[in-house]
Coordinates of N, CA and C in Angstrom, one line a residue:
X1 N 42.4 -48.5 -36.2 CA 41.3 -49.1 -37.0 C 41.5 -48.7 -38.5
X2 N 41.3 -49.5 -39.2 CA 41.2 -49.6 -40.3 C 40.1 -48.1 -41.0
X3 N 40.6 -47.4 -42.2 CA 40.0 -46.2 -42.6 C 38.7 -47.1 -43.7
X4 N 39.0 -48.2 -44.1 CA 38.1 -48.7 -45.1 C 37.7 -50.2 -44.2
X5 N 36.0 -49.5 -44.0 CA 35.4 -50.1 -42.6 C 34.3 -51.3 -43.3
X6 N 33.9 -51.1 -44.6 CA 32.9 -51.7 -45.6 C 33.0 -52.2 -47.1
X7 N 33.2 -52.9 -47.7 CA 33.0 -53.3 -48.9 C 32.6 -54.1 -49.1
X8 N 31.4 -54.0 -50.2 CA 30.8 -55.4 -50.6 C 30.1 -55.5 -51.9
X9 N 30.2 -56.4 -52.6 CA 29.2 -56.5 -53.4 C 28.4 -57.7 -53.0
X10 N 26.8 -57.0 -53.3 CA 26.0 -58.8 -53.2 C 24.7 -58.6 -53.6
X11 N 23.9 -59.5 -53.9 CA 22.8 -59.7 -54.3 C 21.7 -58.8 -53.6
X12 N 21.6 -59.4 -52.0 CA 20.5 -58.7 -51.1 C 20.4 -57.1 -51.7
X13 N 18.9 -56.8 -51.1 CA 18.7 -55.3 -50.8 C 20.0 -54.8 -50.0
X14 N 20.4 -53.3 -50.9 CA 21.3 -52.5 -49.5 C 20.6 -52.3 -48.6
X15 N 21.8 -51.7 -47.6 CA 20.6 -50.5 -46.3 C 22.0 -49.4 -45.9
X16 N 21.1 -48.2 -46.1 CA 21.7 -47.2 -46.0 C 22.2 -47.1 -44.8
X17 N 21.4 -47.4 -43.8 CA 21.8 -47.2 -42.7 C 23.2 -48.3 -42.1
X18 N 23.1 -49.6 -42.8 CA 24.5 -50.3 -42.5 C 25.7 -49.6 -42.9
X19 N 25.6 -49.0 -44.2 CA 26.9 -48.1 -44.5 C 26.7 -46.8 -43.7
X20 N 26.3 -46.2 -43.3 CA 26.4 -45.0 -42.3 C 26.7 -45.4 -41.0
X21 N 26.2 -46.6 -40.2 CA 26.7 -47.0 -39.3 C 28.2 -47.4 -39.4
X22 N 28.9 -48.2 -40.6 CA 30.0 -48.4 -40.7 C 31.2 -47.4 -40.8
X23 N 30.7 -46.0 -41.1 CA 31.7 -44.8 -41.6 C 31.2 -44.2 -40.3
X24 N 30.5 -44.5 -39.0 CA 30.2 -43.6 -38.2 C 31.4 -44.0 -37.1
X25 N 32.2 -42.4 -37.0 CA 33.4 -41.9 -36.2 C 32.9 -40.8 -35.2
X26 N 33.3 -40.9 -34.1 CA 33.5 -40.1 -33.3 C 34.3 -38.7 -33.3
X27 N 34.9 -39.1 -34.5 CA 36.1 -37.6 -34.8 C 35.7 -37.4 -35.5
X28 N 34.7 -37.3 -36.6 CA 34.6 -36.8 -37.9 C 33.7 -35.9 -37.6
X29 N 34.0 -34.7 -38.9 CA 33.0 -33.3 -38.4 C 32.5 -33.4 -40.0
X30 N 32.6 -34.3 -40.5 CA 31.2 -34.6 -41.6 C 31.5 -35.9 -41.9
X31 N 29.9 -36.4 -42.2 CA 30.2 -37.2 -43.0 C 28.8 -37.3 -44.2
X32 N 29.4 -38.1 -45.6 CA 29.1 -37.4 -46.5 C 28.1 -39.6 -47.4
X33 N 27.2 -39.9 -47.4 CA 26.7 -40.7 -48.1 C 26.1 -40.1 -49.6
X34 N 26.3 -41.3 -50.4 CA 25.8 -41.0 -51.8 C 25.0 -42.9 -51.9
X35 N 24.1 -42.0 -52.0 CA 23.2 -43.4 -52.4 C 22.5 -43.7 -54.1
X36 N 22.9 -44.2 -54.8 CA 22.4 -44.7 -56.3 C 21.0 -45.3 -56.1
X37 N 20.6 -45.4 -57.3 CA 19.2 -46.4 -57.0 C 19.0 -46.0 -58.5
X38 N 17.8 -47.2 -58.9 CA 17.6 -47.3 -60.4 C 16.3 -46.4 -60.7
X39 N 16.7 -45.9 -61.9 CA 15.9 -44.9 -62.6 C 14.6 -45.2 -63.6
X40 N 13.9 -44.4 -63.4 CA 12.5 -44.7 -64.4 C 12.8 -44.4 -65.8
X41 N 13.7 -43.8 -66.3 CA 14.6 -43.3 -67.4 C 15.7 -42.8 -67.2
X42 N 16.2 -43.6 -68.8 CA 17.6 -43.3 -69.0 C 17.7 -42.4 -70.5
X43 N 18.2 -41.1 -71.2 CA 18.9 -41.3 -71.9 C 17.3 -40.8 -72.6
X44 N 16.1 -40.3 -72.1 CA 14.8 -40.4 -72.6 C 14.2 -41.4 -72.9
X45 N 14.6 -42.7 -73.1 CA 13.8 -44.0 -72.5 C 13.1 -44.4 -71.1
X46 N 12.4 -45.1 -71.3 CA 11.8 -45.8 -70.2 C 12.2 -47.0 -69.8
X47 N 12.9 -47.0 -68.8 CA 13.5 -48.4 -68.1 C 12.4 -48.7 -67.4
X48 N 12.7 -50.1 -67.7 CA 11.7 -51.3 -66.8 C 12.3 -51.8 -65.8
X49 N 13.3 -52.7 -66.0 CA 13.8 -53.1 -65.2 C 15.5 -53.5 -65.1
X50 N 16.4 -53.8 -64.7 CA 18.0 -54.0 -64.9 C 18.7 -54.8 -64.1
X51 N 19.5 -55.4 -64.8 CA 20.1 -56.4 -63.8 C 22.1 -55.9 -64.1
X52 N 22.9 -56.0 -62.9 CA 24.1 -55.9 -62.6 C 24.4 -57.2 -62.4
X53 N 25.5 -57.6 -63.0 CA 26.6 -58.2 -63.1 C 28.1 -57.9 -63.0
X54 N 28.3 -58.7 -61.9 CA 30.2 -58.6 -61.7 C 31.4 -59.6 -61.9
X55 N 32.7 -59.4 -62.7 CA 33.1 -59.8 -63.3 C 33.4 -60.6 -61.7
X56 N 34.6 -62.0 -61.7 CA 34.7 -62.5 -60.7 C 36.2 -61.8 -59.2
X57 N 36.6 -60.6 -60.5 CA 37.5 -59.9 -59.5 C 36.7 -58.6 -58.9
X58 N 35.9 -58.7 -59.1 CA 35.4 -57.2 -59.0 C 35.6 -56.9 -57.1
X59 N 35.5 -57.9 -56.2 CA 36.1 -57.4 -55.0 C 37.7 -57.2 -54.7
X60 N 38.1 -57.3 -55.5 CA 39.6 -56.9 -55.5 C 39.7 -55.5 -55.9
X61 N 39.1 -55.7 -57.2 CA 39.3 -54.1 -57.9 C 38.3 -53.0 -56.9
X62 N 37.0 -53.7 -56.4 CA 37.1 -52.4 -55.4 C 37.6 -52.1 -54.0
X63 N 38.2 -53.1 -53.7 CA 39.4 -53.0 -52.5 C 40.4 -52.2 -53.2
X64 N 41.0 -52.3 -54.1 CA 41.9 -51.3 -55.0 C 41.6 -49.5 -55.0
X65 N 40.0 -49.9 -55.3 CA 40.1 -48.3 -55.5 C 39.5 -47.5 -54.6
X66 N 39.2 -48.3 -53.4 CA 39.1 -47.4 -51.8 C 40.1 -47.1 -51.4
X67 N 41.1 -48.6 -51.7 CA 42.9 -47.9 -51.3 C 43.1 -46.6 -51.3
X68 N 43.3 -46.7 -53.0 CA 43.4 -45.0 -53.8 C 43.0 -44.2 -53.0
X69 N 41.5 -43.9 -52.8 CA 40.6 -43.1 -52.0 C 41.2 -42.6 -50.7
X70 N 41.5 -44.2 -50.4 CA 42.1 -43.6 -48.7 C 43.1 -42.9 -48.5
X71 N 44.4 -43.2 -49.6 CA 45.9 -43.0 -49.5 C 45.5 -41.4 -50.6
X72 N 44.6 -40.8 -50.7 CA 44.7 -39.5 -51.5 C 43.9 -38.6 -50.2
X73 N 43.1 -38.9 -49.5 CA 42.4 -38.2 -48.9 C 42.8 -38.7 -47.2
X74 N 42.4 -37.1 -46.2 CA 42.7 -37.7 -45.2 C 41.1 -37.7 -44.4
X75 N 41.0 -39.3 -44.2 CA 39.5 -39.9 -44.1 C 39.4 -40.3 -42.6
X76 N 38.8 -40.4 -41.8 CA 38.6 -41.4 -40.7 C 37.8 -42.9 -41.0
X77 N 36.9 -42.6 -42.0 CA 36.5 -43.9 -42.6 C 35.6 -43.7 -43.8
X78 N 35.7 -44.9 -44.6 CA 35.3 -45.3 -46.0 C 34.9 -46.9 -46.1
X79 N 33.4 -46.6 -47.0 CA 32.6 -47.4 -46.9 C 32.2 -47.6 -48.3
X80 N 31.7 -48.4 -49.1 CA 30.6 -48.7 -50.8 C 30.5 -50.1 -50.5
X81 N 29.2 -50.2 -51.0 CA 28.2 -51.7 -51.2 C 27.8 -51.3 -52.5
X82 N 27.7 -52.4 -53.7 CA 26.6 -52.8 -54.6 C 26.4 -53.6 -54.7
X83 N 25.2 -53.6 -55.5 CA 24.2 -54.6 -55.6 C 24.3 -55.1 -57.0
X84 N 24.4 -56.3 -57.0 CA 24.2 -57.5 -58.3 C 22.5 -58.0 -58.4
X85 N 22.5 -58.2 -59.4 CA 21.6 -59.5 -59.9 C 20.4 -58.5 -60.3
X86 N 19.3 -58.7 -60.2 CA 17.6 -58.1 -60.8 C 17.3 -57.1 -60.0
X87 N 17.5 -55.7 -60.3 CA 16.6 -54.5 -59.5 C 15.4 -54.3 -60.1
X88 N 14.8 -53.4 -59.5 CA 13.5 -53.0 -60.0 C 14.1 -51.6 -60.1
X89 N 12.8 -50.5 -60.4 CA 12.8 -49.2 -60.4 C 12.9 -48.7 -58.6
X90 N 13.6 -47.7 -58.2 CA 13.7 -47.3 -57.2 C 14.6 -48.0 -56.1
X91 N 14.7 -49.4 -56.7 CA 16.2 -49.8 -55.7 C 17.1 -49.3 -55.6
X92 N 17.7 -49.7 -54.3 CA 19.2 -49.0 -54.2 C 19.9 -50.0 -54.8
X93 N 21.0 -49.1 -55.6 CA 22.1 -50.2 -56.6 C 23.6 -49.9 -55.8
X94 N 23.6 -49.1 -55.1 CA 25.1 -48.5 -54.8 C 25.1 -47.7 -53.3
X95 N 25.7 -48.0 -52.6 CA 25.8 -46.9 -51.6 C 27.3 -46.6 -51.2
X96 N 28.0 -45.2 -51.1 CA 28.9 -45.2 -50.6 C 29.3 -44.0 -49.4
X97 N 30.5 -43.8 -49.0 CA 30.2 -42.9 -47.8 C 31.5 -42.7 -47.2
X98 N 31.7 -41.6 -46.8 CA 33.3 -41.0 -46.5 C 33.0 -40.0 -45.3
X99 N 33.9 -40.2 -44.5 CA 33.7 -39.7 -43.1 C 34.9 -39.2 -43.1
X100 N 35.3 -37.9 -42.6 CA 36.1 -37.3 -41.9 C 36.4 -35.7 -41.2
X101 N 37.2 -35.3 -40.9 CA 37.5 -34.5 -39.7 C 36.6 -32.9 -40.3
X102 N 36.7 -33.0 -42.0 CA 36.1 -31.7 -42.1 C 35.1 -32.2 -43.0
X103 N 34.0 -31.4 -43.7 CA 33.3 -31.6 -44.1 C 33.7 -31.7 -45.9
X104 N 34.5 -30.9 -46.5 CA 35.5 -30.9 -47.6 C 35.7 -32.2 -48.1
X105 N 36.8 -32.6 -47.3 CA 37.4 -33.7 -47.3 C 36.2 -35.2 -47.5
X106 N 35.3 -34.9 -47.0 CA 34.7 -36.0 -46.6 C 33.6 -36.0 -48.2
X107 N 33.4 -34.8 -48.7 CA 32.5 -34.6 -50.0 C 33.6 -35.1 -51.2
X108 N 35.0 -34.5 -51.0 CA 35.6 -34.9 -51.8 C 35.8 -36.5 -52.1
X109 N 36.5 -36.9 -51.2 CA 35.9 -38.7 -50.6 C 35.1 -39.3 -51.6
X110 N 34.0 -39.1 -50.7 CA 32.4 -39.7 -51.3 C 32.4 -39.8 -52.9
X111 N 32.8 -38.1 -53.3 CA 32.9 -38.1 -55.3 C 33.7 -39.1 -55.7
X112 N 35.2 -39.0 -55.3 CA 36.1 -39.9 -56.0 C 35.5 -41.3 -56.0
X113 N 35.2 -42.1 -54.7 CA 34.9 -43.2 -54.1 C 34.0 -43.8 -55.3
X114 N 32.4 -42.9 -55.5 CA 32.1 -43.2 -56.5 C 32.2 -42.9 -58.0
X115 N 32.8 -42.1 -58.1 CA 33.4 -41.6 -59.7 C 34.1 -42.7 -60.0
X116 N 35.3 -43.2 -59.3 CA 36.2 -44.1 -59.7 C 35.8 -45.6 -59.4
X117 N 34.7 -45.9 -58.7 CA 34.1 -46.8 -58.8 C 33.3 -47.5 -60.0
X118 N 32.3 -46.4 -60.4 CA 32.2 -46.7 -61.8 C 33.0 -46.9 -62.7
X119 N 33.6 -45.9 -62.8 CA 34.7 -46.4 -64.1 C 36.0 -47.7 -64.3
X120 N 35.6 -48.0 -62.8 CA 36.8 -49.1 -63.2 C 36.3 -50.3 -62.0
X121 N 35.7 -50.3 -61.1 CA 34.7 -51.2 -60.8 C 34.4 -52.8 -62.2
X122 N 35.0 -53.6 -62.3 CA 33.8 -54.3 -63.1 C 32.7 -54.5 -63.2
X123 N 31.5 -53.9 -62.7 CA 30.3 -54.1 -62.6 C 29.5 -53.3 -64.2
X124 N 29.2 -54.5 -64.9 CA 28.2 -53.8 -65.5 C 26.5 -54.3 -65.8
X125 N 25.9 -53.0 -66.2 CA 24.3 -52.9 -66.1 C 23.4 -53.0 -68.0
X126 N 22.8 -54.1 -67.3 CA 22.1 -54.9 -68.4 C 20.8 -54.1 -68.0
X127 N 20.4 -52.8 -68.9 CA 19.2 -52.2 -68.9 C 17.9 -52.5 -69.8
X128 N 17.1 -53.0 -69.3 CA 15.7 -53.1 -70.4 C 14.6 -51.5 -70.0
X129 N 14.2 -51.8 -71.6 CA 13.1 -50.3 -72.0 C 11.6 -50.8 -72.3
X130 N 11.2 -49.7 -71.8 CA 9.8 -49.8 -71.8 C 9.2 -50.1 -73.5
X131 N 10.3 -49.9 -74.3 CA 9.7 -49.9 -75.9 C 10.5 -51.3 -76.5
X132 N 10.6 -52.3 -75.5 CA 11.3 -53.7 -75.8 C 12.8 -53.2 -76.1
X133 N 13.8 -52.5 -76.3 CA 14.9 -52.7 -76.3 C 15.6 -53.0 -75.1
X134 N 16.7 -53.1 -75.3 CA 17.9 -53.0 -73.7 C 19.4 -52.9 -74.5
X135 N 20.3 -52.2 -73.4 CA 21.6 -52.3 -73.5 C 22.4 -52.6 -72.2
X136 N 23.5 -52.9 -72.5 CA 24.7 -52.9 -71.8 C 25.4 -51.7 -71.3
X137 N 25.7 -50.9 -69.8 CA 26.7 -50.4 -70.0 C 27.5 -50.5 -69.4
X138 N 28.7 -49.9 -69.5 CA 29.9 -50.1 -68.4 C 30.4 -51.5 -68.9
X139 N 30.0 -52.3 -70.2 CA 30.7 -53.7 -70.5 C 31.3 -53.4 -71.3
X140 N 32.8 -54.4 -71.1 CA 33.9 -53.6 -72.1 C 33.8 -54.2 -73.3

C-alpha cells in the first residue's frame, strides 16, 4: 500500500476525522495530526475573513512534496488536505498527518509535511482586517 494515502485540495469544509482515518495503520505506534484553521488575528490585526487560492499546479506540487516527506522519513502513512475559496474565522484551512512505527518519526513527518507545504505549496491567502485593509501572503 501506498505510504501517501490522501491529498487534496478543495473548496468543501475539511474533516479531521477523514484525514485520520486515512493515515490510520495497524502498525504504527504514533500517529501525529496537525490541523490549521483561520485566526481572529494576524500580526496584531483583526482578521475578518480570507480566502485561499491555488495556482492550477498546485496538486502536483503537493504530490511532490509528500514524495519528499515519504522518501526522507520512515512513514506507514501520509496524508494533507486544503482548503480553497472563502473561510471564515475558526475554519479548518489545512489538515495534515503522518503515521508511523514510532512516535519521533511520525512528529517529525507531520512538521516537514507541513513546513514544506507552506513554503512551496502554491497556495496563497488573500487576508481582510477588521480596520478595512487586507494583504496577500505566500503570493510570489
Amino acid at each position: 500500500m501506498d505510504v501517501i494515502r490522501l491529498l487534496d485540495v478543495r473548496h468543501e469544509p475539511l474533516s479531521v476525522d477523514e484525514v485520520l482515518t486515512a493515515v490510520t495503520d495497524r502498525g504504527a505506534g504514533g500517529t501525529v495530526v496537525f490541523v490549521g484553521t483561520v485566526r481572529e488575528a494576524d500580526g496584531g490585526r483583526g482578521v475578518t475573513s480570507l480566502d485561499y487560492e491555488a495556482h492550477p499546479t498546485v496538486s502536483e506540487v503537493l504530490r511532490s512534496v509528500a514524495e519528499k516527506v515519504a522518501a526522507g522519513t520512515p512513514l506507514r502513512a501520509l496524508a494533507a488536505v486544503h482548503r480553497v475559496g472563502h473561510l471564515e474565522i475558526g475554519d479548518v484551512a489545512v489538515v495534515v498527518a503522518a503515521a508511523a512505527d514510532h512516535r519521533q518519526e511520525a512528529f517529525a513527518a507531520c512538521r516537514q509535511l507541513i513546513d514544506d507545504l507552506k513554503r512551496e505549496v502554491p497556495i496563497w491567502k488573500h487576508q481582510r482586517f477588521d480596520d478595512g485593509g487586507e494583504e496577500w501572503v505566500g503570493s510570489p
